[in-house]
Structures are given as C-alpha cells and as structure tokens.
Amino acid sequence: MAKRQLAKFSNEIDIITTEFESLGGVEYIYKSEPRAIEVAKVGTKMKRRVDDIMIEYEDKIDECQMMICNTSLAMQTVWNHIARQDSKTNTKMSKANAAVAVQTKVESAQMRTIALLTMIYLPLSSVAAIFSMDMFNWEAVEGQSIVSKHIWLFAVLAVGLTLLTIAAWFLGTRREKAMADKSDNYFNSPQRHDTFEYV
C-alpha cells in the first residue's frame, strides 16, 4: 500500500514537471526565471527523495523476507532436532520394553516352576502334617476316640488364618488397583495435556 502511494506520488511529480517544462511564451516569461529554477530544483529533490524512500522501502522488504526465511529455517532446524530426540527416546523405550518383556518371560517361567513344585509338594506336606498332629490317636484302643476333643481349635485357627490371608490379599490388590487408577487418571487428565502443549 505504501509503495503504491509513493509510486503514485513520484508519477505526479513527473507529470507536474513535464507540464511545467511545456509552458512557453508569455506564461513562462510571466513566471520569473529564478522562481522557475527554484521550483524545478525542489521538484527534482522531491522526486529524488521519493525514489530514495522507495529504494529504502524495497531494502526493508528484502530484510523482512530474509528474516522470515531465517526464522523458518531456524524453526525447521528446531523441529528436526525435536523429532530426532523423539526418535532416540522412542528407540530407548522400545529397547527397554523388549528388556522388560524378556525379563517378564523369565520370571513367568520361574513362577510356573514354583507353581508346579507347590502343586506337587503341598498335598504331600498337608497329608504329612495331618498324620503328625496330636489331634489324632492312631493307636487308640477300643472305647477311645481317635479324634482329639480339641480338634475344633485346629478348625477355628485354620479357618481364621485362611480368612485373614484372603483379607490381606484383597486389601493389598485393592490398594494397588486404586493407585493404578489414580496414575491413569493423571496421565489422561486434560490439565497434563495442556501443560505439555505449552511446554
């Protein structure tokens, strides 16, 4: 817009100068020659100044274009650096996930071995414990009871400890689930996403 106005103003100066120089005869003589020379000099200076302003304007436009190009190049460099860092991070995460998967597989195999040994030895241990208890008199004579009258104490303690173990397991897993849900809610919260966008 400013460039068009300056060009228009320069054209107007050229038109006025041309009309002024085309005056002849009485009209030219009527105006004193020193005054005419002074007006012509002023017109020339004005045109020269307008041309200088237009050149400066073009230089400023070129500088702005150069700054825009440099800024775009810098932004592209930054984005490339960020993408490269993201790629490195993703590679590290992939390696870590692979290591975790291998370790999980090893631990799973170990747990299966432990479970197998438990299934083999637990029934044997239970039977051996029952036969070794004083609650049973395997050599009782006729008229004596094989089962002790305190067998109810064994039943109460066994049921009580079993319920206590189940309750502890339930509370522990419930607490872990609550912590996992809290962590998931934090990572899925809009506030965290907005924070990462601004960062």
mmCIF file of C-alpha atoms in Angstrom:
data_model
loop_
_atom_site.group_PDB
_atom_site.id
_atom_site.type_symbol
_atom_site.label_atom_id
_atom_site.label_comp_id
_atom_site.label_asym_id
_atom_site.label_seq_id
_atom_site.Cartn_x
_atom_site.Cartn_y
_atom_site.Cartn_z
ATOM 1 C CA MET A 1 0.000 0.000 0.000
ATOM 2 C CA ALA A 2 2.738 2.486 0.978
ATOM 3 C CA LYS A 3 4.808 1.522 -2.049
ATOM 4 C CA ARG A 4 1.891 2.203 -4.391
ATOM 5 C CA GLN A 5 1.312 5.591 -2.769
ATOM 6 C CA LEU A 6 4.982 6.525 -3.187
ATOM 7 C CA ALA A 7 4.960 5.410 -6.822
ATOM 8 C CA LYS A 8 1.815 7.429 -7.431
ATOM 9 C CA PHE A 9 3.373 10.475 -5.789
ATOM 10 C CA SER A 10 6.512 10.111 -7.948
ATOM 11 C CA ASN A 11 4.377 9.900 -11.089
ATOM 12 C CA GLU A 12 2.534 13.047 -10.056
ATOM 13 C CA ILE A 13 5.864 14.852 -9.679
ATOM 14 C CA ASP A 14 6.865 13.723 -13.185
ATOM 15 C CA ILE A 15 3.561 14.950 -14.601
ATOM 16 C CA ILE A 16 3.866 18.331 -12.906
ATOM 17 C CA THR A 17 7.481 18.685 -14.063
ATOM 18 C CA THR A 18 6.525 17.819 -17.634
ATOM 19 C CA GLU A 19 3.662 20.307 -17.637
ATOM 20 C CA PHE A 20 5.867 22.967 -16.121
ATOM 21 C CA GLU A 21 8.570 22.455 -18.754
ATOM 22 C CA SER A 22 5.985 22.504 -21.535
ATOM 23 C CA LEU A 23 4.942 26.048 -20.645
ATOM 24 C CA GLY A 24 6.257 28.561 -23.169
ATOM 25 C CA GLY A 25 5.918 32.118 -24.339
ATOM 26 C CA VAL A 26 4.075 34.563 -22.139
ATOM 27 C CA GLU A 27 3.170 32.017 -19.478
ATOM 28 C CA TYR A 28 6.807 31.037 -18.997
ATOM 29 C CA ILE A 29 8.020 34.640 -19.043
ATOM 30 C CA TYR A 30 5.250 35.664 -16.656
ATOM 31 C CA LYS A 31 6.838 33.484 -14.033
ATOM 32 C CA SER A 32 10.245 34.833 -13.074
ATOM 33 C CA GLU A 33 13.112 32.666 -14.207
ATOM 34 C CA PRO A 34 14.775 32.371 -10.740
ATOM 35 C CA ARG A 35 11.464 31.270 -9.256
ATOM 36 C CA ALA A 36 11.006 28.686 -12.010
ATOM 37 C CA ILE A 37 14.513 27.334 -11.470
ATOM 38 C CA GLU A 38 13.884 27.093 -7.726
ATOM 39 C CA VAL A 39 10.591 25.246 -8.255
ATOM 40 C CA ALA A 40 12.295 22.869 -10.695
ATOM 41 C CA LYS A 41 15.063 22.156 -8.174
ATOM 42 C CA VAL A 42 12.508 21.493 -5.436
ATOM 43 C CA GLY A 43 10.621 19.103 -7.723
ATOM 44 C CA THR A 44 13.843 17.288 -8.607
ATOM 45 C CA LYS A 45 14.788 16.975 -4.936
ATOM 46 C CA MET A 46 11.320 15.724 -4.048
ATOM 47 C CA LYS A 47 11.429 13.099 -6.782
ATOM 48 C CA ARG A 48 14.941 12.036 -5.764
ATOM 49 C CA ARG A 49 13.852 11.759 -2.123
ATOM 50 C CA VAL A 50 10.769 9.747 -3.062
ATOM 51 C CA ASP A 51 12.953 7.436 -5.155
ATOM 52 C CA ASP A 52 15.342 7.035 -2.204
ATOM 53 C CA ILE A 53 12.425 6.230 0.080
ATOM 54 C CA MET A 54 11.178 3.625 -2.392
ATOM 55 C CA ILE A 55 14.655 2.071 -2.538
ATOM 56 C CA GLU A 56 14.838 2.027 1.263
ATOM 57 C CA TYR A 57 11.368 0.507 1.320
ATOM 58 C CA GLU A 58 12.493 -2.254 -1.036
ATOM 59 C CA ASP A 59 15.576 -2.838 1.136
ATOM 60 C CA LYS A 60 13.419 -3.144 4.244
ATOM 61 C CA ILE A 61 11.115 -5.562 2.431
ATOM 62 C CA ASP A 62 14.146 -7.645 1.445
ATOM 63 C CA GLU A 63 15.389 -7.612 5.045
ATOM 64 C CA CYS A 64 11.972 -8.718 6.283
ATOM 65 C CA GLN A 65 11.873 -11.517 3.719
ATOM 66 C CA MET A 66 15.356 -12.597 4.783
ATOM 67 C CA MET A 67 14.333 -12.570 8.451
ATOM 68 C CA ILE A 68 11.262 -14.646 7.629
ATOM 69 C CA CYS A 69 13.383 -17.160 5.731
ATOM 70 C CA ASN A 70 15.942 -17.315 8.547
ATOM 71 C CA THR A 71 13.194 -17.751 11.129
ATOM 72 C CA SER A 72 11.583 -20.513 9.085
ATOM 73 C CA LEU A 73 14.952 -22.220 8.716
ATOM 74 C CA ALA A 74 15.610 -21.942 12.457
ATOM 75 C CA MET A 75 12.165 -23.322 13.283
ATOM 76 C CA GLN A 76 12.680 -26.190 10.854
ATOM 77 C CA THR A 77 16.034 -26.931 12.480
ATOM 78 C CA VAL A 78 14.444 -26.923 15.932
ATOM 79 C CA TRP A 79 11.624 -29.209 14.794
ATOM 80 C CA ASN A 80 14.133 -31.580 13.208
ATOM 81 C CA HIS A 81 16.131 -31.631 16.442
ATOM 82 C CA ILE A 82 12.970 -32.358 18.452
ATOM 83 C CA ALA A 83 11.983 -35.114 16.030
ATOM 84 C CA ARG A 84 15.465 -36.625 16.313
ATOM 85 C CA GLN A 85 15.284 -36.543 20.104
ATOM 86 C CA ASP A 86 11.816 -38.125 19.985
ATOM 87 C CA SER A 87 13.168 -40.841 17.724
ATOM 88 C CA LYS A 88 16.029 -41.551 20.132
ATOM 89 C CA THR A 89 13.609 -41.616 23.060
ATOM 90 C CA ASN A 90 11.276 -43.991 21.237
ATOM 91 C CA THR A 91 14.213 -46.249 20.400
ATOM 92 C CA LYS A 92 15.296 -46.326 24.045
ATOM 93 C CA MET A 93 11.722 -47.040 25.128
ATOM 94 C CA SER A 94 11.479 -49.880 22.618
ATOM 95 C CA LYS A 95 14.714 -51.404 23.918
ATOM 96 C CA ALA A 96 13.503 -51.015 27.499
ATOM 97 C CA ASN A 97 10.168 -52.635 26.636
ATOM 98 C CA ALA A 98 11.983 -55.503 24.937
ATOM 99 C CA ALA A 99 14.182 -55.987 28.019
ATOM 100 C CA VAL A 100 11.120 -55.898 30.272
ATOM 101 C CA ALA A 101 9.380 -58.443 28.048
ATOM 102 C CA VAL A 102 12.380 -60.794 28.218
ATOM 103 C CA GLN A 103 12.629 -60.380 31.987
ATOM 104 C CA THR A 104 8.887 -60.959 32.341
ATOM 105 C CA LYS A 105 9.175 -64.124 30.286
ATOM 106 C CA VAL A 106 11.985 -65.391 32.515
ATOM 107 C CA GLU A 107 10.050 -64.549 35.678
ATOM 108 C CA SER A 108 6.946 -66.199 34.242
ATOM 109 C CA ALA A 109 8.890 -69.393 33.624
ATOM 110 C CA GLN A 110 10.235 -69.252 37.182
ATOM 111 C CA MET A 111 6.741 -68.705 38.581
ATOM 112 C CA ARG A 112 5.434 -71.685 36.609
ATOM 113 C CA THR A 113 8.226 -73.801 38.071
ATOM 114 C CA ILE A 114 7.393 -72.622 41.590
ATOM 115 C CA ALA A 115 3.685 -73.292 40.998
ATOM 116 C CA LEU A 116 4.445 -76.798 39.729
ATOM 117 C CA LEU A 117 6.607 -77.583 42.752
ATOM 118 C CA THR A 118 3.903 -76.178 45.029
ATOM 119 C CA MET A 119 1.245 -78.370 43.426
ATOM 120 C CA ILE A 120 3.468 -81.424 43.913
ATOM 121 C CA TYR A 121 4.699 -80.832 47.462
ATOM 122 C CA LEU A 122 1.732 -79.038 49.070
ATOM 123 C CA PRO A 123 -0.621 -82.053 49.140
ATOM 124 C CA LEU A 124 2.192 -84.247 50.443
ATOM 125 C CA SER A 125 3.072 -81.695 53.120
ATOM 126 C CA SER A 126 -0.581 -81.352 54.129
ATOM 127 C CA VAL A 127 -1.034 -85.121 54.477
ATOM 128 C CA ALA A 128 2.226 -85.421 56.429
ATOM 129 C CA ALA A 129 1.179 -82.583 58.753
ATOM 130 C CA ILE A 130 -2.215 -84.171 59.402
ATOM 131 C CA PHE A 131 -0.689 -87.555 60.236
ATOM 132 C CA SER A 132 1.880 -85.965 62.546
ATOM 133 C CA MET A 133 -0.681 -83.978 64.560
ATOM 134 C CA ASP A 134 -1.526 -84.906 68.149
ATOM 135 C CA MET A 135 -5.176 -84.378 67.290
ATOM 136 C CA PHE A 136 -5.378 -87.990 66.128
ATOM 137 C CA ASN A 137 -4.610 -91.047 68.200
ATOM 138 C CA TRP A 138 -3.881 -93.716 65.650
ATOM 139 C CA GLU A 139 -3.139 -96.319 68.320
ATOM 140 C CA ALA A 140 -6.347 -95.846 70.281
ATOM 141 C CA VAL A 141 -7.716 -98.929 71.994
ATOM 142 C CA GLU A 142 -11.329 -99.949 71.878
ATOM 143 C CA GLY A 143 -13.513 -97.335 73.534
ATOM 144 C CA GLN A 144 -11.067 -94.459 72.970
ATOM 145 C CA SER A 145 -11.683 -91.780 70.341
ATOM 146 C CA ILE A 146 -9.207 -91.452 67.506
ATOM 147 C CA VAL A 147 -10.000 -87.736 67.153
ATOM 148 C CA SER A 148 -8.987 -85.411 69.968
ATOM 149 C CA LYS A 149 -11.639 -83.292 71.665
ATOM 150 C CA HIS A 150 -9.518 -80.211 70.808
ATOM 151 C CA ILE A 151 -9.939 -80.699 67.054
ATOM 152 C CA TRP A 152 -12.279 -77.677 66.976
ATOM 153 C CA LEU A 153 -9.318 -75.461 67.931
ATOM 154 C CA PHE A 154 -7.456 -76.613 64.834
ATOM 155 C CA ALA A 155 -10.510 -75.922 62.640
ATOM 156 C CA VAL A 156 -11.037 -72.432 64.100
ATOM 157 C CA LEU A 157 -7.378 -71.457 63.711
ATOM 158 C CA ALA A 158 -7.188 -72.838 60.181
ATOM 159 C CA VAL A 159 -10.346 -71.033 59.034
ATOM 160 C CA GLY A 160 -9.344 -67.825 60.830
ATOM 161 C CA LEU A 161 -5.854 -67.725 59.329
ATOM 162 C CA THR A 162 -7.258 -68.521 55.886
ATOM 163 C CA LEU A 163 -9.762 -65.658 56.114
ATOM 164 C CA LEU A 164 -7.028 -63.328 57.404
ATOM 165 C CA THR A 165 -4.786 -64.235 54.466
ATOM 166 C CA ILE A 166 -7.604 -63.687 51.948
ATOM 167 C CA ALA A 167 -8.462 -60.309 53.550
ATOM 168 C CA ALA A 168 -4.822 -59.174 53.407
ATOM 169 C CA TRP A 169 -4.603 -60.225 49.758
ATOM 170 C CA PHE A 170 -7.851 -58.417 48.913
ATOM 171 C CA LEU A 171 -6.818 -55.173 50.625
ATOM 172 C CA GLY A 172 -3.373 -55.249 49.019
ATOM 173 C CA THR A 173 -4.694 -55.779 45.492
ATOM 174 C CA ARG A 174 -7.406 -53.161 46.045
ATOM 175 C CA ARG A 175 -4.794 -50.592 47.127
ATOM 176 C CA GLU A 176 -2.623 -51.353 44.101
ATOM 177 C CA LYS A 177 -5.643 -51.027 41.803
ATOM 178 C CA ALA A 178 -6.556 -47.657 43.354
ATOM 179 C CA MET A 179 -3.004 -46.379 42.828
ATOM 180 C CA ALA A 180 -3.028 -47.606 39.215
ATOM 181 C CA ASP A 181 -6.381 -45.888 38.562
ATOM 182 C CA LYS A 182 -5.067 -42.665 40.090
ATOM 183 C CA SER A 183 -1.982 -42.812 37.876
ATOM 184 C CA ASP A 184 -4.119 -43.458 34.776
ATOM 185 C CA ASN A 185 -6.404 -40.538 35.629
ATOM 186 C CA TYR A 186 -3.387 -38.246 35.989
ATOM 187 C CA PHE A 187 -1.877 -39.259 32.656
ATOM 188 C CA ASN A 188 -5.262 -38.870 30.918
ATOM 189 C CA SER A 189 -6.130 -35.543 32.575
ATOM 190 C CA PRO A 190 -6.622 -32.510 30.242
ATOM 191 C CA GLN A 191 -4.507 -30.343 32.571
ATOM 192 C CA ARG A 192 -1.445 -32.542 31.963
ATOM 193 C CA HIS A 193 -2.014 -32.469 28.187
ATOM 194 C CA ASP A 194 -2.316 -28.654 28.226
ATOM 195 C CA THR A 195 0.881 -28.412 30.245
ATOM 196 C CA PHE A 196 2.792 -30.494 27.691
ATOM 197 C CA GLU A 197 1.381 -28.430 24.820
ATOM 198 C CA TYR A 198 2.651 -25.207 26.366
ATOM 199 C CA VAL A 199 5.988 -26.733 27.175
#
